[in-house]
Amino acid sequence: MNMLFLLIVSILILIAFLLILPPLWRKQPAQATDLDQRNILIAQNRLAELKESRQSGALSQAQYDEQLVDLEQALSDDLEIKSHVTSTQSQGRWLVYVLVLGIPLLAGSLYLSLGNYQAISHSAEMAIDPDTLKLAEVNKMVAGLAEKMKATPDDAKGWIMLGRSYKALEQYPKAVEAFANAYRLLGDQVDIMLLYADAIAYASDKNLAGKPTELVFKALALEPDNMNALWLGGMAKAQQGDPATAIKLWRKLAALLPPESDAQKEINALLAKIESRDAINRVSTPEATQSTQAANVVDIAIEVKVSLAPELQKSTSPDDTVFVYAQALSGPKMPLAIVRKQVSDLPLTVSLNDAMAMMPNMKLSNFAQVKLLARISKSGNAISQPGDLIGVIDQVALTDKNDHMIVINEVVK
């Protein structure tokens, strides 16, 4: 690439020389060297004519004198122009050498001092989107902080900063690890517990079940009016199928928010939406709730058969947890229905239905098609981690009453 660039520059300089140098290099024609002699001869002939005209009486003495002055001035001008042209052409030939040597040297020195020859061979890098460059810089800084934390593992503030950075970059499993270290160092501090719980939930498709719920309600016990804890606590209860407690927590949150603020309006709108559902209105009637769930099980159910690929059986132990669940094809990745088993239960058959929904508005019957997954979790919780084993059916229609076979045959990267 550099050689091509230099070749193109050389050709352009050569073209410029071909346009500029010939007029400067061109020699004066041979007849031009006698131009001054001819001008003198013409002047002499003209002078003879003037004298004859004066003697014949065609010109008065005043006219003769006037024309003689003009003749002398014209001859003087011609000789001066000739001298100037000769001098200019002589200087022009010297200018040839100056241009031939000076232009390449000047261009080269300017390019070496001001240019960037490496840019010639890095055109692909220069085409990178500015946002991509910024993200690369952020990733580099976060990686540097992560290296620093290896040398200072007892720096709680550093772990918090690293966890927030990973969460902003949507690297949730790494954020979980960072906040876990901060929690280890700081103990039951409300803000740390909530950051830790939120990161775990995001790492498991916003699922607050298990450790996140434990942390959130421990935080609520310490600070009953903590708004972040009230919000997460309401989410946890809604996912558990306890909308009444979720409503209670969110009403308290709405009362703490600034009146007529956007946040309060959003919470009130969410409450109105949940309270308008028939299932929520009948939450205090266990018999009605049970009959509704039973009807849903009959109306909406997906039969799933799960097995483990033979080549991966040595990678598991009988006590490893197996999650079988359905997700929406787009939008939130929260399970619409989920079943928890163990590897020792494989192969197995489960029925996913609305009774397994984690939130009233996130259940199978609200979707025409879903995605089916079966995952073996090495950690024993809902957080997907590298090394877990997974099988997927990308698209299933709820009207399809056939059994759906999932083979767990891939490793999570």
mmCIF file of C-alpha atoms in Angstrom:
data_model
loop_
_atom_site.group_PDB
_atom_site.id
_atom_site.type_symbol
_atom_site.label_atom_id
_atom_site.label_comp_id
_atom_site.label_asym_id
_atom_site.label_seq_id
_atom_site.Cartn_x
_atom_site.Cartn_y
_atom_site.Cartn_z
ATOM 1 C CA MET A 1 0.000 0.000 0.000
ATOM 2 C CA ASN A 2 2.865 2.400 0.815
ATOM 3 C CA MET A 3 4.589 1.658 -2.524
ATOM 4 C CA LEU A 4 1.356 2.344 -4.409
ATOM 5 C CA PHE A 5 0.963 5.656 -2.611
ATOM 6 C CA LEU A 6 4.540 6.726 -3.452
ATOM 7 C CA LEU A 7 4.065 5.681 -7.101
ATOM 8 C CA ILE A 8 0.914 7.784 -7.422
ATOM 9 C CA VAL A 9 2.639 10.809 -5.851
ATOM 10 C CA SER A 10 5.625 10.434 -8.203
ATOM 11 C CA ILE A 11 3.364 10.320 -11.266
ATOM 12 C CA LEU A 12 1.512 13.449 -10.173
ATOM 13 C CA ILE A 13 4.795 15.337 -9.632
ATOM 14 C CA LEU A 14 6.022 14.233 -13.091
ATOM 15 C CA ILE A 15 2.833 15.510 -14.716
ATOM 16 C CA ALA A 16 3.266 18.842 -12.950
ATOM 17 C CA PHE A 17 6.853 19.095 -14.214
ATOM 18 C CA LEU A 18 5.741 18.344 -17.785
ATOM 19 C CA LEU A 19 3.322 21.265 -17.600
ATOM 20 C CA ILE A 20 5.672 23.757 -15.920
ATOM 21 C CA LEU A 21 9.185 23.030 -17.163
ATOM 22 C CA PRO A 22 8.995 23.043 -21.002
ATOM 23 C CA PRO A 23 8.272 26.784 -21.254
ATOM 24 C CA LEU A 24 11.131 27.481 -18.855
ATOM 25 C CA TRP A 25 13.541 25.063 -20.525
ATOM 26 C CA ARG A 26 12.718 26.063 -24.112
ATOM 27 C CA LYS A 27 15.647 27.862 -25.753
ATOM 28 C CA GLN A 28 15.275 31.214 -27.559
ATOM 29 C CA PRO A 29 14.827 30.670 -31.342
ATOM 30 C CA ALA A 30 17.932 31.318 -33.456
ATOM 31 C CA GLN A 31 16.365 34.313 -35.254
ATOM 32 C CA ALA A 32 15.531 35.869 -31.891
ATOM 33 C CA THR A 33 19.239 36.302 -31.193
ATOM 34 C CA ASP A 34 19.410 38.905 -34.026
ATOM 35 C CA LEU A 35 16.265 40.679 -32.945
ATOM 36 C CA ASP A 36 18.118 43.696 -31.596
ATOM 37 C CA GLN A 37 20.113 44.071 -34.842
ATOM 38 C CA ARG A 38 16.936 43.983 -36.922
ATOM 39 C CA ASN A 39 15.283 46.544 -34.693
ATOM 40 C CA ILE A 40 18.297 48.853 -35.160
ATOM 41 C CA LEU A 41 18.226 48.321 -38.941
ATOM 42 C CA ILE A 42 14.492 49.095 -39.082
ATOM 43 C CA ALA A 43 15.084 52.214 -37.045
ATOM 44 C CA GLN A 44 17.836 53.315 -39.385
ATOM 45 C CA ASN A 45 15.585 52.858 -42.441
ATOM 46 C CA ARG A 46 12.805 54.741 -40.704
ATOM 47 C CA LEU A 47 15.230 57.573 -39.886
ATOM 48 C CA ALA A 48 16.273 57.820 -43.552
ATOM 49 C CA GLU A 49 12.611 58.059 -44.565
ATOM 50 C CA LEU A 50 12.039 60.844 -42.066
ATOM 51 C CA LYS A 51 15.021 62.789 -43.425
ATOM 52 C CA GLU A 52 13.787 62.444 -47.018
ATOM 53 C CA SER A 53 10.323 63.624 -45.996
ATOM 54 C CA ARG A 54 11.847 66.634 -44.252
ATOM 55 C CA GLN A 55 13.970 67.559 -47.232
ATOM 56 C CA SER A 56 11.032 67.229 -49.616
ATOM 57 C CA GLY A 57 8.892 69.432 -47.422
ATOM 58 C CA ALA A 58 6.386 66.659 -46.594
ATOM 59 C CA LEU A 59 7.178 67.145 -42.899
ATOM 60 C CA SER A 60 7.670 70.377 -41.038
ATOM 61 C CA GLN A 61 10.607 70.697 -38.690
ATOM 62 C CA ALA A 62 8.284 70.278 -35.680
ATOM 63 C CA GLN A 63 6.721 67.120 -37.135
ATOM 64 C CA TYR A 64 10.180 65.774 -37.983
ATOM 65 C CA ASP A 65 11.425 66.372 -34.456
ATOM 66 C CA GLU A 66 8.315 64.754 -32.909
ATOM 67 C CA GLN A 67 8.517 61.598 -35.036
ATOM 68 C CA LEU A 68 12.268 61.345 -34.441
ATOM 69 C CA VAL A 69 11.655 61.304 -30.692
ATOM 70 C CA ASP A 70 9.013 58.554 -31.119
ATOM 71 C CA LEU A 71 11.418 56.506 -33.210
ATOM 72 C CA GLU A 72 14.169 56.762 -30.619
ATOM 73 C CA GLN A 73 11.733 55.788 -27.820
ATOM 74 C CA ALA A 74 10.441 52.772 -29.759
ATOM 75 C CA LEU A 75 13.971 51.522 -30.425
ATOM 76 C CA SER A 76 14.851 51.961 -26.778
ATOM 77 C CA ASP A 77 11.750 49.984 -25.663
ATOM 78 C CA ASP A 78 12.488 47.115 -28.059
ATOM 79 C CA LEU A 79 16.032 46.760 -26.841
ATOM 80 C CA GLU A 80 14.866 46.794 -23.172
ATOM 81 C CA ILE A 81 12.222 44.123 -23.765
ATOM 82 C CA LYS A 82 14.740 41.936 -25.539
ATOM 83 C CA SER A 83 17.151 42.280 -22.651
ATOM 84 C CA HIS A 84 14.390 41.426 -20.110
ATOM 85 C CA VAL A 85 13.237 38.359 -22.047
ATOM 86 C CA THR A 86 16.764 37.065 -22.361
ATOM 87 C CA SER A 87 17.366 37.553 -18.639
ATOM 88 C CA THR A 88 14.058 35.868 -17.700
ATOM 89 C CA GLN A 89 14.708 32.832 -19.881
ATOM 90 C CA SER A 90 18.180 32.484 -18.427
ATOM 91 C CA GLN A 91 16.734 32.659 -14.906
ATOM 92 C CA GLY A 92 13.990 30.215 -15.902
ATOM 93 C CA ARG A 93 16.547 27.585 -16.797
ATOM 94 C CA TRP A 94 18.032 27.947 -13.326
ATOM 95 C CA LEU A 95 14.496 27.631 -11.935
ATOM 96 C CA VAL A 96 14.218 24.233 -13.617
ATOM 97 C CA TYR A 97 16.883 22.829 -11.310
ATOM 98 C CA VAL A 98 15.295 24.476 -8.295
ATOM 99 C CA LEU A 99 11.880 22.963 -9.054
ATOM 100 C CA VAL A 100 13.189 19.506 -9.933
ATOM 101 C CA LEU A 101 15.127 19.219 -6.697
ATOM 102 C CA GLY A 102 13.126 21.468 -4.407
ATOM 103 C CA ILE A 103 9.555 20.250 -4.878
ATOM 104 C CA PRO A 104 10.165 16.562 -4.013
ATOM 105 C CA LEU A 105 12.432 17.502 -1.105
ATOM 106 C CA LEU A 106 9.928 20.026 0.273
ATOM 107 C CA ALA A 107 6.962 17.647 -0.153
ATOM 108 C CA GLY A 108 8.883 14.797 1.477
ATOM 109 C CA SER A 109 9.986 16.854 4.457
ATOM 110 C CA LEU A 110 6.472 18.189 5.028
ATOM 111 C CA TYR A 111 4.965 14.699 4.790
ATOM 112 C CA LEU A 112 7.492 13.256 7.241
ATOM 113 C CA SER A 113 6.846 16.035 9.763
ATOM 114 C CA LEU A 114 3.076 16.440 9.344
ATOM 115 C CA GLY A 115 1.821 13.245 7.706
ATOM 116 C CA ASN A 116 1.042 9.789 8.986
ATOM 117 C CA TYR A 117 2.320 7.132 6.629
ATOM 118 C CA GLN A 118 0.830 4.425 8.850
ATOM 119 C CA ALA A 119 -2.637 5.707 8.014
ATOM 120 C CA ILE A 120 -2.123 4.489 4.435
ATOM 121 C CA SER A 121 -2.036 0.880 5.523
ATOM 122 C CA HIS A 122 -4.770 1.313 8.154
ATOM 123 C CA SER A 123 -7.666 2.520 6.049
ATOM 124 C CA ALA A 124 -9.918 -0.158 7.533
ATOM 125 C CA GLU A 125 -9.225 1.130 11.031
ATOM 126 C CA MET A 126 -9.997 4.695 9.965
ATOM 127 C CA ALA A 127 -13.386 3.498 8.714
ATOM 128 C CA ILE A 128 -14.436 2.283 12.175
ATOM 129 C CA ASP A 129 -17.510 3.993 13.545
ATOM 130 C CA PRO A 130 -16.689 6.589 16.275
ATOM 131 C CA ASP A 131 -19.100 4.892 18.685
ATOM 132 C CA THR A 132 -17.238 1.624 18.199
ATOM 133 C CA LEU A 133 -13.959 3.364 19.014
ATOM 134 C CA LYS A 134 -15.467 4.847 22.182
ATOM 135 C CA LEU A 135 -16.785 1.441 23.257
ATOM 136 C CA ALA A 136 -13.350 -0.066 22.641
ATOM 137 C CA GLU A 137 -11.792 2.611 24.857
ATOM 138 C CA VAL A 138 -14.336 1.928 27.619
ATOM 139 C CA ASN A 139 -13.679 -1.817 27.408
ATOM 140 C CA LYS A 140 -9.951 -1.143 27.659
ATOM 141 C CA MET A 141 -10.408 0.992 30.779
ATOM 142 C CA VAL A 142 -12.673 -1.598 32.414
ATOM 143 C CA ALA A 143 -10.165 -4.344 31.607
ATOM 144 C CA GLY A 144 -7.472 -2.220 33.244
ATOM 145 C CA LEU A 145 -9.604 -1.813 36.367
ATOM 146 C CA ALA A 146 -10.214 -5.564 36.464
ATOM 147 C CA GLU A 147 -6.450 -6.181 36.366
ATOM 148 C CA LYS A 148 -5.964 -3.657 39.164
ATOM 149 C CA MET A 149 -8.544 -5.453 41.316
ATOM 150 C CA LYS A 150 -6.536 -8.673 41.039
ATOM 151 C CA ALA A 151 -3.720 -6.871 42.828
ATOM 152 C CA THR A 152 -6.037 -5.154 45.373
ATOM 153 C CA PRO A 153 -8.791 -7.687 46.117
ATOM 154 C CA ASP A 154 -9.744 -5.934 49.377
ATOM 155 C CA ASP A 155 -10.691 -2.647 47.683
ATOM 156 C CA ALA A 156 -14.483 -2.631 48.144
ATOM 157 C CA LYS A 157 -14.986 0.649 46.290
ATOM 158 C CA GLY A 158 -13.008 -0.718 43.378
ATOM 159 C CA TRP A 159 -15.237 -3.798 43.198
ATOM 160 C CA ILE A 160 -18.336 -1.601 43.244
ATOM 161 C CA MET A 161 -16.963 0.546 40.427
ATOM 162 C CA LEU A 162 -16.032 -2.552 38.431
ATOM 163 C CA GLY A 163 -19.475 -4.077 38.976
ATOM 164 C CA ARG A 164 -21.234 -0.918 37.808
ATOM 165 C CA SER A 165 -18.976 -0.800 34.747
ATOM 166 C CA TYR A 166 -19.696 -4.413 33.810
ATOM 167 C CA LYS A 167 -23.434 -3.829 34.267
ATOM 168 C CA ALA A 168 -23.300 -0.770 31.994
ATOM 169 C CA LEU A 169 -21.533 -2.926 29.387
ATOM 170 C CA GLU A 170 -24.207 -5.621 29.882
ATOM 171 C CA GLN A 171 -21.581 -8.139 31.021
ATOM 172 C CA TYR A 172 -23.834 -9.330 33.804
ATOM 173 C CA PRO A 173 -22.045 -12.486 35.019
ATOM 174 C CA LYS A 174 -18.873 -10.419 35.536
ATOM 175 C CA ALA A 175 -20.926 -7.744 37.318
ATOM 176 C CA VAL A 176 -22.290 -10.447 39.642
ATOM 177 C CA GLU A 177 -18.761 -11.551 40.538
ATOM 178 C CA ALA A 178 -17.637 -7.970 41.222
ATOM 179 C CA PHE A 179 -20.625 -7.164 43.455
ATOM 180 C CA ALA A 180 -20.214 -10.496 45.237
ATOM 181 C CA ASN A 181 -16.698 -9.395 46.233
ATOM 182 C CA ALA A 182 -18.008 -6.023 47.414
ATOM 183 C CA TYR A 183 -20.713 -7.787 49.449
ATOM 184 C CA ARG A 184 -18.076 -10.102 50.928
ATOM 185 C CA LEU A 185 -16.091 -7.085 52.118
ATOM 186 C CA LEU A 186 -18.920 -4.766 53.213
ATOM 187 C CA GLY A 187 -21.547 -7.208 54.476
ATOM 188 C CA ASP A 188 -25.252 -6.354 54.762
ATOM 189 C CA GLN A 189 -25.165 -2.800 53.472
ATOM 190 C CA VAL A 190 -28.458 -2.051 51.770
ATOM 191 C CA ASP A 191 -27.043 -0.413 48.640
ATOM 192 C CA ILE A 192 -24.576 -3.259 48.090
ATOM 193 C CA MET A 193 -27.215 -5.937 48.581
ATOM 194 C CA LEU A 194 -29.501 -4.268 46.038
ATOM 195 C CA LEU A 195 -26.715 -3.863 43.455
ATOM 196 C CA TYR A 196 -25.789 -7.518 43.951
ATOM 197 C CA ALA A 197 -29.412 -8.699 43.686
ATOM 198 C CA ASP A 198 -30.060 -6.609 40.561
ATOM 199 C CA ALA A 199 -26.936 -7.950 38.839
ATOM 200 C CA ILE A 200 -27.889 -11.568 39.583
ATOM 201 C CA ALA A 201 -31.381 -10.944 38.200
ATOM 202 C CA TYR A 202 -30.025 -9.434 34.975
ATOM 203 C CA ALA A 203 -27.610 -12.343 34.581
ATOM 204 C CA SER A 204 -30.567 -14.752 34.755
ATOM 205 C CA ASP A 205 -32.846 -12.902 32.298
ATOM 206 C CA LYS A 206 -34.190 -10.531 34.978
ATOM 207 C CA ASN A 207 -35.313 -13.430 37.141
ATOM 208 C CA LEU A 208 -35.304 -12.427 40.825
ATOM 209 C CA ALA A 209 -36.020 -15.894 42.176
ATOM 210 C CA GLY A 210 -33.627 -17.303 44.764
ATOM 211 C CA LYS A 211 -30.649 -15.278 45.970
ATOM 212 C CA PRO A 212 -31.886 -11.911 44.557
ATOM 213 C CA THR A 213 -35.180 -12.163 46.429
ATOM 214 C CA GLU A 214 -33.347 -13.066 49.619
ATOM 215 C CA LEU A 215 -31.081 -10.006 49.309
ATOM 216 C CA VAL A 216 -33.929 -7.635 48.395
ATOM 217 C CA PHE A 217 -36.102 -8.532 51.378
ATOM 218 C CA LYS A 218 -33.123 -8.466 53.738
ATOM 219 C CA ALA A 219 -32.542 -4.921 52.485
ATOM 220 C CA LEU A 220 -36.225 -4.070 53.017
ATOM 221 C CA ALA A 221 -36.005 -5.333 56.572
ATOM 222 C CA LEU A 222 -33.138 -2.890 57.205
ATOM 223 C CA GLU A 223 -34.643 0.035 55.278
ATOM 224 C CA PRO A 224 -38.429 -0.394 54.794
ATOM 225 C CA ASP A 225 -38.687 2.862 52.816
ATOM 226 C CA ASN A 226 -35.820 2.215 50.416
ATOM 227 C CA MET A 227 -37.356 2.907 47.013
ATOM 228 C CA ASN A 228 -35.061 0.601 45.047
ATOM 229 C CA ALA A 229 -35.808 -2.226 47.462
ATOM 230 C CA LEU A 230 -39.564 -1.594 47.199
ATOM 231 C CA TRP A 231 -39.407 -1.719 43.408
ATOM 232 C CA LEU A 232 -37.336 -4.906 43.283
ATOM 233 C CA GLY A 233 -39.402 -6.486 46.037
ATOM 234 C CA GLY A 234 -42.584 -5.843 44.063
ATOM 235 C CA MET A 235 -40.989 -7.383 40.972
ATOM 236 C CA ALA A 236 -39.895 -10.443 42.938
ATOM 237 C CA LYS A 237 -43.408 -10.982 44.339
ATOM 238 C CA ALA A 238 -45.022 -10.493 40.936
ATOM 239 C CA GLN A 239 -42.693 -13.115 39.453
ATOM 240 C CA GLN A 240 -43.585 -15.489 42.283
ATOM 241 C CA GLY A 241 -47.279 -15.172 41.471
ATOM 242 C CA ASP A 242 -48.043 -13.039 44.533
ATOM 243 C CA PRO A 243 -49.507 -9.883 42.909
ATOM 244 C CA ALA A 244 -51.222 -8.762 46.113
ATOM 245 C CA THR A 245 -47.873 -8.275 47.894
ATOM 246 C CA ALA A 246 -46.398 -6.707 44.757
ATOM 247 C CA ILE A 247 -49.230 -4.156 44.678
ATOM 248 C CA LYS A 248 -48.736 -3.385 48.354
ATOM 249 C CA LEU A 249 -45.026 -2.706 47.893
ATOM 250 C CA TRP A 250 -45.536 -0.599 44.759
ATOM 251 C CA ARG A 251 -48.290 1.480 46.381
ATOM 252 C CA LYS A 252 -45.873 2.313 49.164
ATOM 253 C CA LEU A 253 -43.246 3.190 46.566
ATOM 254 C CA ALA A 254 -45.696 5.466 44.713
ATOM 255 C CA ALA A 255 -46.463 7.326 47.951
ATOM 256 C CA LEU A 256 -42.750 7.991 48.505
ATOM 257 C CA LEU A 257 -42.122 9.343 45.017
ATOM 258 C CA PRO A 258 -42.478 13.097 44.272
ATOM 259 C CA PRO A 259 -46.150 13.882 43.483
ATOM 260 C CA GLU A 260 -46.921 14.043 39.760
ATOM 261 C CA SER A 261 -43.374 13.012 38.877
ATOM 262 C CA ASP A 262 -42.812 10.797 35.840
ATOM 263 C CA ALA A 263 -41.705 7.940 38.087
ATOM 264 C CA GLN A 264 -44.891 8.154 40.167
ATOM 265 C CA LYS A 265 -47.036 8.252 37.029
ATOM 266 C CA GLU A 266 -45.332 5.124 35.690
ATOM 267 C CA ILE A 267 -45.856 3.237 38.946
ATOM 268 C CA ASN A 268 -49.524 4.279 39.110
ATOM 269 C CA ALA A 269 -50.039 3.187 35.507
ATOM 270 C CA LEU A 270 -48.472 -0.191 36.295
ATOM 271 C CA LEU A 271 -50.680 -0.598 39.358
ATOM 272 C CA ALA A 272 -53.804 0.265 37.384
ATOM 273 C CA LYS A 273 -52.890 -2.286 34.726
ATOM 274 C CA ILE A 274 -52.302 -5.080 37.239
ATOM 275 C CA GLU A 275 -55.378 -4.309 39.307
ATOM 276 C CA SER A 276 -57.579 -4.392 36.215
ATOM 277 C CA ARG A 277 -56.877 -8.073 35.636
ATOM 278 C CA ASP A 278 -59.491 -10.547 36.798
ATOM 279 C CA ALA A 279 -56.881 -12.825 38.322
ATOM 280 C CA ILE A 280 -55.628 -10.007 40.545
ATOM 281 C CA ASN A 281 -59.156 -8.994 41.558
ATOM 282 C CA ARG A 282 -59.792 -12.535 42.762
ATOM 283 C CA VAL A 283 -56.415 -12.981 44.498
ATOM 284 C CA SER A 284 -58.034 -13.119 47.973
ATOM 285 C CA THR A 285 -60.205 -16.085 46.927
ATOM 286 C CA PRO A 286 -57.976 -19.177 46.903
ATOM 287 C CA GLU A 287 -60.677 -21.402 45.402
ATOM 288 C CA ALA A 288 -61.178 -19.019 42.472
ATOM 289 C CA THR A 289 -57.447 -18.723 41.919
ATOM 290 C CA GLN A 290 -56.986 -22.481 41.922
ATOM 291 C CA SER A 291 -59.845 -23.063 39.492
ATOM 292 C CA THR A 292 -58.506 -20.355 37.159
ATOM 293 C CA GLN A 293 -55.059 -21.941 37.212
ATOM 294 C CA ALA A 294 -56.530 -25.367 36.556
ATOM 295 C CA ALA A 295 -58.455 -24.023 33.548
ATOM 296 C CA ASN A 296 -55.286 -22.415 32.215
ATOM 297 C CA VAL A 297 -53.420 -25.706 32.569
ATOM 298 C CA VAL A 298 -56.080 -27.437 30.491
ATOM 299 C CA ASP A 299 -56.281 -24.702 27.845
ATOM 300 C CA ILE A 300 -52.582 -23.887 27.440
ATOM 301 C CA ALA A 301 -49.899 -26.522 27.875
ATOM 302 C CA ILE A 302 -46.723 -27.494 26.000
ATOM 303 C CA GLU A 303 -45.383 -31.016 26.368
ATOM 304 C CA VAL A 304 -41.567 -31.104 26.341
ATOM 305 C CA LYS A 305 -39.324 -34.161 26.319
ATOM 306 C CA VAL A 306 -35.720 -33.491 27.360
ATOM 307 C CA SER A 307 -32.662 -35.690 26.906
ATOM 308 C CA LEU A 308 -28.900 -35.243 27.171
ATOM 309 C CA ALA A 309 -26.560 -35.939 24.252
ATOM 310 C CA PRO A 310 -24.388 -39.007 25.010
ATOM 311 C CA GLU A 311 -21.131 -37.156 24.318
ATOM 312 C CA LEU A 312 -21.925 -34.652 27.105
ATOM 313 C CA GLN A 313 -22.991 -37.102 29.801
ATOM 314 C CA LYS A 314 -19.470 -37.275 31.262
ATOM 315 C CA SER A 315 -19.581 -33.474 31.714
ATOM 316 C CA THR A 316 -22.403 -33.651 34.242
ATOM 317 C CA SER A 317 -23.145 -35.075 37.640
ATOM 318 C CA PRO A 318 -26.507 -36.491 38.808
ATOM 319 C CA ASP A 319 -27.095 -33.540 41.158
ATOM 320 C CA ASP A 320 -26.670 -30.836 38.495
ATOM 321 C CA THR A 321 -29.811 -28.733 38.093
ATOM 322 C CA VAL A 322 -31.883 -28.847 34.906
ATOM 323 C CA PHE A 323 -34.101 -25.889 33.969
ATOM 324 C CA VAL A 324 -36.784 -26.434 31.346
ATOM 325 C CA TYR A 325 -38.567 -23.239 30.318
ATOM 326 C CA ALA A 326 -40.308 -21.228 27.632
ATOM 327 C CA GLN A 327 -39.459 -17.694 26.517
ATOM 328 C CA ALA A 328 -41.099 -15.096 24.290
ATOM 329 C CA LEU A 329 -39.503 -14.866 20.832
ATOM 330 C CA SER A 330 -38.803 -11.173 21.398
ATOM 331 C CA GLY A 331 -38.875 -8.747 24.288
ATOM 332 C CA PRO A 332 -38.071 -9.678 27.917
ATOM 333 C CA LYS A 333 -36.282 -12.983 28.404
ATOM 334 C CA MET A 334 -38.153 -13.767 31.611
ATOM 335 C CA PRO A 335 -39.418 -17.373 31.544
ATOM 336 C CA LEU A 336 -43.106 -17.652 30.678
ATOM 337 C CA ALA A 337 -43.141 -21.019 32.417
ATOM 338 C CA ILE A 338 -40.299 -22.901 34.088
ATOM 339 C CA VAL A 339 -39.658 -26.302 35.675
ATOM 340 C CA ARG A 340 -36.635 -27.266 37.787
ATOM 341 C CA LYS A 341 -35.289 -30.830 37.750
ATOM 342 C CA GLN A 342 -31.977 -32.692 38.116
ATOM 343 C CA VAL A 343 -29.723 -34.523 35.681
ATOM 344 C CA SER A 344 -30.625 -37.754 37.460
ATOM 345 C CA ASP A 345 -34.186 -37.225 36.170
ATOM 346 C CA LEU A 346 -33.107 -37.289 32.518
ATOM 347 C CA PRO A 347 -34.588 -38.200 30.146
ATOM 348 C CA LEU A 348 -37.759 -36.537 31.342
ATOM 349 C CA THR A 349 -41.076 -35.137 30.150
ATOM 350 C CA VAL A 350 -42.598 -31.935 31.534
ATOM 351 C CA SER A 351 -45.713 -29.911 30.808
ATOM 352 C CA LEU A 352 -45.257 -26.157 30.692
ATOM 353 C CA ASN A 353 -48.430 -24.163 31.382
ATOM 354 C CA ASP A 354 -49.797 -20.839 32.643
ATOM 355 C CA ALA A 355 -49.759 -22.018 36.250
ATOM 356 C CA MET A 356 -45.944 -21.782 36.051
ATOM 357 C CA ALA A 357 -45.956 -18.115 35.000
ATOM 358 C CA MET A 358 -43.754 -15.781 37.037
ATOM 359 C CA MET A 359 -45.856 -12.689 36.297
ATOM 360 C CA PRO A 360 -49.561 -12.395 35.410
ATOM 361 C CA ASN A 361 -48.845 -10.565 32.148
ATOM 362 C CA MET A 362 -45.935 -12.833 31.194
ATOM 363 C CA LYS A 363 -47.473 -16.230 30.602
ATOM 364 C CA LEU A 364 -47.777 -18.711 27.746
ATOM 365 C CA SER A 365 -51.358 -17.827 26.795
ATOM 366 C CA ASN A 366 -50.318 -14.259 25.929
ATOM 367 C CA PHE A 367 -48.140 -15.456 23.050
ATOM 368 C CA ALA A 368 -48.846 -17.318 19.823
ATOM 369 C CA GLN A 369 -45.318 -18.731 19.548
ATOM 370 C CA VAL A 370 -42.525 -19.292 22.049
ATOM 371 C CA LYS A 371 -38.956 -20.527 22.331
ATOM 372 C CA LEU A 372 -38.223 -23.684 24.336
ATOM 373 C CA LEU A 373 -34.972 -24.220 26.255
ATOM 374 C CA ALA A 374 -33.456 -26.847 28.521
ATOM 375 C CA ARG A 375 -30.265 -25.954 30.390
ATOM 376 C CA ILE A 376 -28.077 -27.796 32.851
ATOM 377 C CA SER A 377 -26.801 -25.296 35.407
ATOM 378 C CA LYS A 378 -23.485 -26.099 37.033
ATOM 379 C CA SER A 379 -24.074 -23.404 39.664
ATOM 380 C CA GLY A 380 -27.456 -24.758 40.723
ATOM 381 C CA ASN A 381 -29.249 -21.452 40.152
ATOM 382 C CA ALA A 382 -30.885 -19.663 37.238
ATOM 383 C CA ILE A 383 -27.784 -17.717 36.181
ATOM 384 C CA SER A 384 -26.502 -18.832 32.799
ATOM 385 C CA GLN A 385 -22.732 -19.249 32.932
ATOM 386 C CA PRO A 386 -20.016 -20.421 30.526
ATOM 387 C CA GLY A 387 -19.720 -24.171 30.786
ATOM 388 C CA ASP A 388 -23.463 -24.787 31.259
ATOM 389 C CA LEU A 389 -25.070 -27.190 28.806
ATOM 390 C CA ILE A 390 -28.088 -26.190 26.739
ATOM 391 C CA GLY A 391 -30.576 -27.343 24.128
ATOM 392 C CA VAL A 392 -32.984 -25.081 22.241
ATOM 393 C CA ILE A 393 -36.048 -25.223 19.997
ATOM 394 C CA ASP A 394 -36.164 -21.780 18.415
ATOM 395 C CA GLN A 395 -39.883 -21.571 17.622
ATOM 396 C CA VAL A 396 -42.978 -23.490 18.703
ATOM 397 C CA ALA A 397 -46.633 -22.609 18.119
ATOM 398 C CA LEU A 398 -48.868 -22.968 21.166
ATOM 399 C CA THR A 399 -51.498 -24.587 18.971
ATOM 400 C CA ASP A 400 -49.071 -27.437 18.221
ATOM 401 C CA LYS A 401 -50.125 -30.209 20.609
ATOM 402 C CA ASN A 402 -47.330 -32.599 19.622
ATOM 403 C CA ASP A 403 -44.505 -33.495 21.983
ATOM 404 C CA HIS A 404 -41.441 -31.305 21.498
ATOM 405 C CA MET A 405 -38.048 -32.976 21.788
ATOM 406 C CA ILE A 406 -35.116 -30.985 23.232
ATOM 407 C CA VAL A 407 -31.662 -32.541 23.176
ATOM 408 C CA ILE A 408 -29.130 -30.795 25.406
ATOM 409 C CA ASN A 409 -26.160 -30.868 23.059
ATOM 410 C CA GLU A 410 -24.311 -27.527 23.273
ATOM 411 C CA VAL A 411 -21.996 -25.829 25.738
ATOM 412 C CA VAL A 412 -22.694 -22.233 26.759
ATOM 413 C CA LYS A 413 -19.754 -20.031 25.728
#
